[in-house]
Amino acid sequence: MRVILPPSETKSDGGTGGPLHLESLSFPAATAVRRSLVESLVALSSDLDASRAALGLGAMAIAEVDRNAELWQSPTRPAVQRYTGVLYDALDYPGMTRATRAKALDRLLIGSALFGVLGAGDEIPAYRLSAGSKLPGRPTLTATWKPVLHDVFAELDDFVVDLRSGAYQNLGKVRGAVTVTVMTEKPDGSRSVVSHFNKHHKGLVAHELVRTRRKVADVNAVAGVLADAGQRVEIADSTTVVVLTD
């Protein structure tokens, strides 16, 4: 089983790994596009106003542009530790046992606007680029990544649970992947899609899928893992699990 996480806009600083080495990353079929995008970001960083416009940054976000300027020189760290925020707090990689961390590195993939898709242990620098960013003089990131990720995902010989948001799924869909929808249920029985706590609950889902000893190969098994962990779940269809919250 593989679980694909979304990235996060917030990223930790520093790292103990050497400079970015694209050839060492998982899925080498994506290397050429990765190199082209990194070079574009580095070049763009020389123009602060253009960077702000392309990346959707505020007036005080100079540090984000500086990160992109140093992409080839910055220290790296494993992707699962580079990305931060609500989902990654709930995943709690640092709090896992050594054995569970090993399972996380084996099972987790992370979507990325810059790198397409990464293994959790791939060493990357901090950067700023989102799925909706539009780099000057280039096609959209969806147009850039879709043919590459189609081939990358077609070669995955595993059952996949895709927890990415819609914007990142559009970069490259995984045929037959199970997705998870988080919904809140009110006392009157009405339901609505959760927005604020969506990332938190998906982090909990990923945590349970990493640590489970079950063989997970279909939507029923995904729902079973989450139910065993005390979550309220329903199976909406053959590729969708609904997690219910109050």
CSV table of C-alpha atoms in Angstrom, one decimal:
chain,number,residue,atom,x,y,z
A,1,MET,CA,0.0,0.0,0.0
A,2,ARG,CA,1.1,3.6,-0.7
A,3,VAL,CA,-0.5,6.7,0.8
A,4,ILE,CA,0.0,10.0,-1.1
A,5,LEU,CA,0.0,13.0,1.1
A,6,PRO,CA,-0.5,16.6,0.0
A,7,PRO,CA,2.5,18.9,0.6
A,8,SER,CA,2.2,22.1,2.7
A,9,GLU,CA,3.0,25.7,2.0
A,10,THR,CA,4.8,25.8,5.4
A,11,LYS,CA,8.2,24.1,5.5
A,12,SER,CA,10.9,23.7,8.1
A,13,ASP,CA,14.2,25.5,7.7
A,14,GLY,CA,17.7,24.0,7.6
A,15,GLY,CA,18.6,20.4,7.4
A,16,THR,CA,21.6,18.1,7.7
A,17,GLY,CA,21.6,16.8,4.2
A,18,GLY,CA,23.8,18.0,1.3
A,19,PRO,CA,22.6,20.2,-1.5
A,20,LEU,CA,19.7,19.1,-3.7
A,21,HIS,CA,20.6,16.1,-5.9
A,22,LEU,CA,17.7,15.5,-8.3
A,23,GLU,CA,19.1,12.1,-9.4
A,24,SER,CA,18.8,10.7,-5.9
A,25,LEU,CA,15.0,11.4,-5.7
A,26,SER,CA,12.4,8.7,-6.2
A,27,PHE,CA,10.7,8.4,-9.6
A,28,PRO,CA,13.6,9.4,-11.9
A,29,ALA,CA,11.2,9.8,-14.8
A,30,ALA,CA,10.3,13.2,-13.3
A,31,THR,CA,14.0,14.4,-13.1
A,32,ALA,CA,13.9,16.5,-16.3
A,33,VAL,CA,10.8,18.4,-15.3
A,34,ARG,CA,12.1,18.8,-11.8
A,35,ARG,CA,15.3,20.3,-13.1
A,36,SER,CA,13.5,22.7,-15.4
A,37,LEU,CA,11.2,23.9,-12.6
A,38,VAL,CA,14.0,24.4,-10.2
A,39,GLU,CA,16.0,26.4,-12.7
A,40,SER,CA,12.9,28.5,-13.5
A,41,LEU,CA,12.3,29.2,-9.8
A,42,VAL,CA,15.9,30.2,-9.2
A,43,ALA,CA,15.8,32.5,-12.2
A,44,LEU,CA,12.5,34.0,-11.1
A,45,SER,CA,13.8,34.8,-7.6
A,46,SER,CA,16.0,37.5,-9.1
A,47,ASP,CA,12.9,39.6,-9.6
A,48,LEU,CA,11.1,40.1,-6.3
A,49,ASP,CA,7.9,41.6,-7.8
A,50,ALA,CA,7.6,38.9,-10.4
A,51,SER,CA,8.1,36.2,-7.8
A,52,ARG,CA,5.4,37.7,-5.6
A,53,ALA,CA,3.0,37.8,-8.5
A,54,ALA,CA,3.7,34.3,-9.7
A,55,LEU,CA,3.8,32.6,-6.3
A,56,GLY,CA,0.9,34.6,-4.7
A,57,LEU,CA,3.1,36.1,-2.0
A,58,GLY,CA,2.5,39.1,0.2
A,59,ALA,CA,4.7,42.1,0.4
A,60,MET,CA,6.6,40.8,3.4
A,61,ALA,CA,7.4,37.3,1.9
A,62,ILE,CA,11.0,38.1,0.9
A,63,ALA,CA,12.2,35.0,2.9
A,64,GLU,CA,10.2,32.7,0.6
A,65,VAL,CA,11.8,34.2,-2.5
A,66,ASP,CA,15.2,33.8,-0.9
A,67,ARG,CA,14.5,30.1,-0.3
A,68,ASN,CA,13.9,29.7,-4.0
A,69,ALA,CA,17.1,31.6,-4.9
A,70,GLU,CA,19.1,29.1,-2.8
A,71,LEU,CA,17.5,25.9,-4.1
A,72,TRP,CA,20.7,24.4,-5.5
A,73,GLN,CA,22.8,25.3,-2.4
A,74,SER,CA,20.4,24.9,0.6
A,75,PRO,CA,20.7,22.0,3.0
A,76,THR,CA,18.2,19.2,2.6
A,77,ARG,CA,16.2,17.0,4.9
A,78,PRO,CA,13.7,14.1,4.3
A,79,ALA,CA,10.4,15.4,2.8
A,80,VAL,CA,8.3,14.0,5.6
A,81,GLN,CA,10.2,16.3,7.9
A,82,ARG,CA,10.5,19.2,5.5
A,83,TYR,CA,6.7,19.7,5.3
A,84,THR,CA,5.0,21.1,8.4
A,85,GLY,CA,1.6,22.2,9.5
A,86,VAL,CA,-1.7,20.7,10.6
A,87,LEU,CA,-1.7,17.5,8.6
A,88,TYR,CA,2.0,16.7,9.4
A,89,ASP,CA,1.4,17.4,13.1
A,90,ALA,CA,-1.5,14.9,13.1
A,91,LEU,CA,0.7,12.4,11.2
A,92,ASP,CA,3.2,12.7,14.0
A,93,TYR,CA,6.2,11.2,12.2
A,94,PRO,CA,8.6,12.4,15.0
A,95,GLY,CA,6.5,10.6,17.6
A,96,MET,CA,6.5,7.2,15.8
A,97,THR,CA,8.6,4.3,17.0
A,98,ARG,CA,11.6,3.4,14.9
A,99,ALA,CA,9.7,0.5,13.3
A,100,THR,CA,6.7,2.7,12.5
A,101,ARG,CA,9.0,5.3,11.0
A,102,ALA,CA,10.4,2.7,8.7
A,103,LYS,CA,6.9,1.8,7.6
A,104,ALA,CA,6.2,5.5,7.0
A,105,LEU,CA,9.2,5.8,4.8
A,106,ASP,CA,8.1,2.8,2.8
A,107,ARG,CA,4.4,3.6,2.5
A,108,LEU,CA,4.2,7.4,2.3
A,109,LEU,CA,4.5,9.5,-0.9
A,110,ILE,CA,4.1,13.3,-1.0
A,111,GLY,CA,2.7,15.3,-3.9
A,112,SER,CA,4.6,18.4,-4.8
A,113,ALA,CA,4.2,21.2,-7.3
A,114,LEU,CA,8.0,21.4,-7.7
A,115,PHE,CA,8.9,17.7,-7.6
A,116,GLY,CA,5.7,16.1,-8.8
A,117,VAL,CA,5.7,13.3,-6.3
A,118,LEU,CA,8.3,12.3,-3.7
A,119,GLY,CA,9.1,9.4,-1.4
A,120,ALA,CA,8.8,10.4,2.2
A,121,GLY,CA,12.5,10.0,2.7
A,122,ASP,CA,13.6,12.0,-0.3
A,123,GLU,CA,16.0,14.8,0.7
A,124,ILE,CA,14.8,18.2,-0.4
A,125,PRO,CA,15.4,21.8,0.4
A,126,ALA,CA,12.8,24.4,1.6
A,127,TYR,CA,11.0,26.1,-1.3
A,128,ARG,CA,7.9,27.9,-2.3
A,129,LEU,CA,5.7,26.8,-5.2
A,130,SER,CA,2.0,25.8,-5.1
A,131,ALA,CA,-0.1,23.8,-7.5
A,132,GLY,CA,-1.9,27.0,-8.5
A,133,SER,CA,1.2,29.0,-9.2
A,134,LYS,CA,1.8,30.2,-12.7
A,135,LEU,CA,5.5,30.7,-13.7
A,136,PRO,CA,6.2,33.3,-16.4
A,137,GLY,CA,6.6,31.9,-19.8
A,138,ARG,CA,5.7,28.4,-18.9
A,139,PRO,CA,2.6,26.2,-19.2
A,140,THR,CA,0.5,25.7,-16.1
A,141,LEU,CA,1.8,23.2,-13.6
A,142,THR,CA,-1.1,20.9,-14.4
A,143,ALA,CA,-0.1,20.9,-18.1
A,144,THR,CA,3.5,20.4,-17.1
A,145,TRP,CA,3.0,17.5,-14.7
A,146,LYS,CA,0.0,15.6,-16.0
A,147,PRO,CA,1.7,13.5,-18.7
A,148,VAL,CA,4.7,12.8,-16.5
A,149,LEU,CA,2.8,11.8,-13.4
A,150,HIS,CA,0.4,9.7,-15.5
A,151,ASP,CA,3.3,7.5,-16.5
A,152,VAL,CA,4.9,7.6,-13.0
A,153,PHE,CA,1.6,6.5,-11.3
A,154,ALA,CA,0.9,3.9,-14.0
A,155,GLU,CA,4.1,2.1,-12.9
A,156,LEU,CA,3.1,1.9,-9.2
A,157,ASP,CA,2.5,-1.7,-8.4
A,158,ASP,CA,0.6,-1.0,-5.2
A,159,PHE,CA,-2.8,-0.2,-3.8
A,160,VAL,CA,-3.0,3.6,-3.4
A,161,VAL,CA,-4.8,5.9,-0.9
A,162,ASP,CA,-4.7,9.4,-2.3
A,163,LEU,CA,-5.1,12.1,0.4
A,164,ARG,CA,-4.0,15.0,-1.8
A,165,SER,CA,-6.3,18.0,-2.3
A,166,GLY,CA,-8.0,18.5,-5.7
A,167,ALA,CA,-5.4,20.9,-7.0
A,168,TYR,CA,-2.7,18.4,-6.4
A,169,GLN,CA,-4.7,15.4,-7.7
A,170,ASN,CA,-5.1,17.4,-10.9
A,171,LEU,CA,-1.4,17.4,-11.4
A,172,GLY,CA,-1.6,13.7,-12.0
A,173,LYS,CA,-4.4,11.3,-11.0
A,174,VAL,CA,-3.9,7.8,-9.7
A,175,ARG,CA,-6.3,5.4,-11.5
A,176,GLY,CA,-8.3,3.3,-9.0
A,177,ALA,CA,-6.9,5.1,-5.9
A,178,VAL,CA,-9.1,5.4,-2.8
A,179,THR,CA,-9.8,8.9,-1.6
A,180,VAL,CA,-11.0,10.1,1.8
A,181,THR,CA,-13.7,12.8,2.3
A,182,VAL,CA,-14.0,14.4,5.7
A,183,MET,CA,-17.6,15.5,6.6
A,184,THR,CA,-19.2,17.0,9.7
A,185,GLU,CA,-22.6,15.6,10.8
A,186,LYS,CA,-24.9,18.0,12.7
A,187,PRO,CA,-27.5,16.8,15.3
A,188,ASP,CA,-30.2,17.0,12.7
A,189,GLY,CA,-28.3,14.6,10.5
A,190,SER,CA,-27.3,17.1,7.9
A,191,ARG,CA,-23.7,16.9,6.6
A,192,SER,CA,-21.2,19.3,5.1
A,193,VAL,CA,-17.6,18.9,3.9
A,194,VAL,CA,-15.1,19.9,6.6
A,195,SER,CA,-12.7,22.6,5.6
A,196,HIS,CA,-10.9,23.9,8.7
A,197,PHE,CA,-10.1,20.5,10.2
A,198,ASN,CA,-9.8,18.6,6.9
A,199,LYS,CA,-6.0,18.5,7.0
A,200,HIS,CA,-6.0,17.4,10.7
A,201,HIS,CA,-8.3,14.4,10.0
A,202,LYS,CA,-6.4,13.4,6.9
A,203,GLY,CA,-3.2,13.4,9.0
A,204,LEU,CA,-4.9,11.1,11.4
A,205,VAL,CA,-5.9,8.8,8.5
A,206,ALA,CA,-2.4,8.7,7.2
A,207,HIS,CA,-1.1,7.9,10.7
A,208,GLU,CA,-3.4,4.9,11.1
A,209,LEU,CA,-2.6,3.6,7.6
A,210,VAL,CA,1.1,3.8,8.3
A,211,ARG,CA,1.0,1.9,11.6
A,212,THR,CA,-1.6,-0.7,10.7
A,213,ARG,CA,-0.6,-4.4,10.4
A,214,ARG,CA,-3.6,-5.2,8.2
A,215,LYS,CA,-3.1,-6.0,4.6
A,216,VAL,CA,-4.8,-3.0,2.9
A,217,ALA,CA,-5.8,-3.6,-0.7
A,218,ASP,CA,-9.3,-2.2,-1.1
A,219,VAL,CA,-11.8,0.4,0.2
A,220,ASN,CA,-13.2,-2.0,2.7
A,221,ALA,CA,-9.8,-2.5,4.3
A,222,VAL,CA,-9.2,1.2,4.5
A,223,ALA,CA,-12.5,1.7,6.3
A,224,GLY,CA,-11.7,-1.2,8.6
A,225,VAL,CA,-8.4,0.3,9.7
A,226,LEU,CA,-10.0,3.7,10.4
A,227,ALA,CA,-12.9,2.1,12.3
A,228,ASP,CA,-10.5,0.0,14.4
A,229,ALA,CA,-8.8,3.3,15.4
A,230,GLY,CA,-12.2,4.7,16.6
A,231,GLN,CA,-13.1,6.9,13.7
A,232,ARG,CA,-16.6,7.0,12.3
A,233,VAL,CA,-16.5,5.9,8.7
A,234,GLU,CA,-18.7,5.1,5.8
A,235,ILE,CA,-18.0,3.6,2.4
A,236,ALA,CA,-19.5,6.0,-0.2
A,237,ASP,CA,-18.5,3.9,-3.2
A,238,SER,CA,-15.7,1.6,-4.4
A,239,THR,CA,-13.1,4.3,-4.2
A,240,THR,CA,-14.3,6.7,-1.5
A,241,VAL,CA,-14.3,6.5,2.3
A,242,VAL,CA,-16.1,9.2,4.3
A,243,VAL,CA,-14.8,10.1,7.7
A,244,LEU,CA,-17.5,11.7,9.9
A,245,THR,CA,-16.9,14.2,12.6
A,246,ASP,CA,-19.3,16.0,15.0
